[in-house]
Coordinates of C-alpha atoms in Angstrom, one line a residue:
M476 CA -28.9 12.6 -22.0
K477 CA -30.2 11.9 -18.5
Y478 CA -27.8 14.4 -17.1
L479 CA -29.1 17.1 -19.4
I480 CA -32.7 16.3 -18.5
A481 CA -31.8 16.4 -14.8
L482 CA -30.1 19.8 -15.1
Y483 CA -33.1 21.1 -17.1
V484 CA -35.5 19.9 -14.4
M485 CA -33.3 21.6 -11.7
M486 CA -33.5 24.9 -13.7
M487 CA -37.3 24.5 -14.0
L488 CA -37.6 24.1 -10.2
I489 CA -35.6 27.2 -9.6
V490 CA -37.9 29.2 -11.9
F491 CA -41.0 27.6 -10.4
V492 CA -39.9 28.5 -6.9
N493 CA -39.2 32.0 -7.9
L494 CA -42.6 32.4 -9.7
I495 CA -44.5 30.9 -6.7
S496 CA -42.7 33.2 -4.3
E497 CA -43.3 36.4 -6.2
F498 CA -46.7 36.0 -7.9
M499 CA -48.7 33.6 -5.7
L500 CA -47.3 34.5 -2.3
G501 CA -46.7 38.2 -3.1
G502 CA -43.0 38.1 -2.0
R503 CA -43.9 37.4 1.7
Y504 CA -41.6 34.4 1.8
S505 CA -38.9 35.7 -0.5
A506 CA -36.1 34.9 2.0
I507 CA -37.2 31.3 2.2
A508 CA -37.5 31.1 -1.5
S509 CA -34.0 32.5 -1.9
W510 CA -32.6 29.8 0.3
I511 CA -34.5 27.1 -1.6
I512 CA -33.1 28.5 -4.9
C513 CA -29.6 28.6 -3.5
M514 CA -29.9 25.0 -2.4
L515 CA -31.3 23.9 -5.8
F516 CA -28.4 25.7 -7.5
F517 CA -25.9 24.0 -5.1
F518 CA -27.4 20.6 -5.8
G519 CA -27.4 21.3 -9.5
T520 CA -23.7 22.2 -9.4
I521 CA -22.9 19.0 -7.5
F522 CA -24.9 17.0 -10.1
F523 CA -23.1 18.8 -12.9
A524 CA -19.7 18.1 -11.4
N525 CA -20.6 14.5 -10.8
A526 CA -21.9 14.0 -14.4
R527 CA -18.8 15.7 -15.8
Y528 CA -16.5 13.4 -13.8
Y529 CA -18.5 10.3 -14.8
L530 CA -18.6 11.3 -18.5
S531 CA -14.9 12.1 -18.6
K532 CA -14.1 8.8 -16.9
N533 CA -16.1 6.8 -19.4
G534 CA -14.7 8.8 -22.4
K535 CA -11.1 7.6 -21.8

């Protein structure tokens, strides 16, 4: 369950960064926000792969 919560938090951070960039900052820092979103996606993918490995190892 903690893996699901962590992935949901990662998704919330991506949406939050996007909303801050577009609505509060008017798109002035959209390139920086895009890099932050890419890094969050990358770390989320690593976390997902790690959780999948850990869960498959414990399932056997």
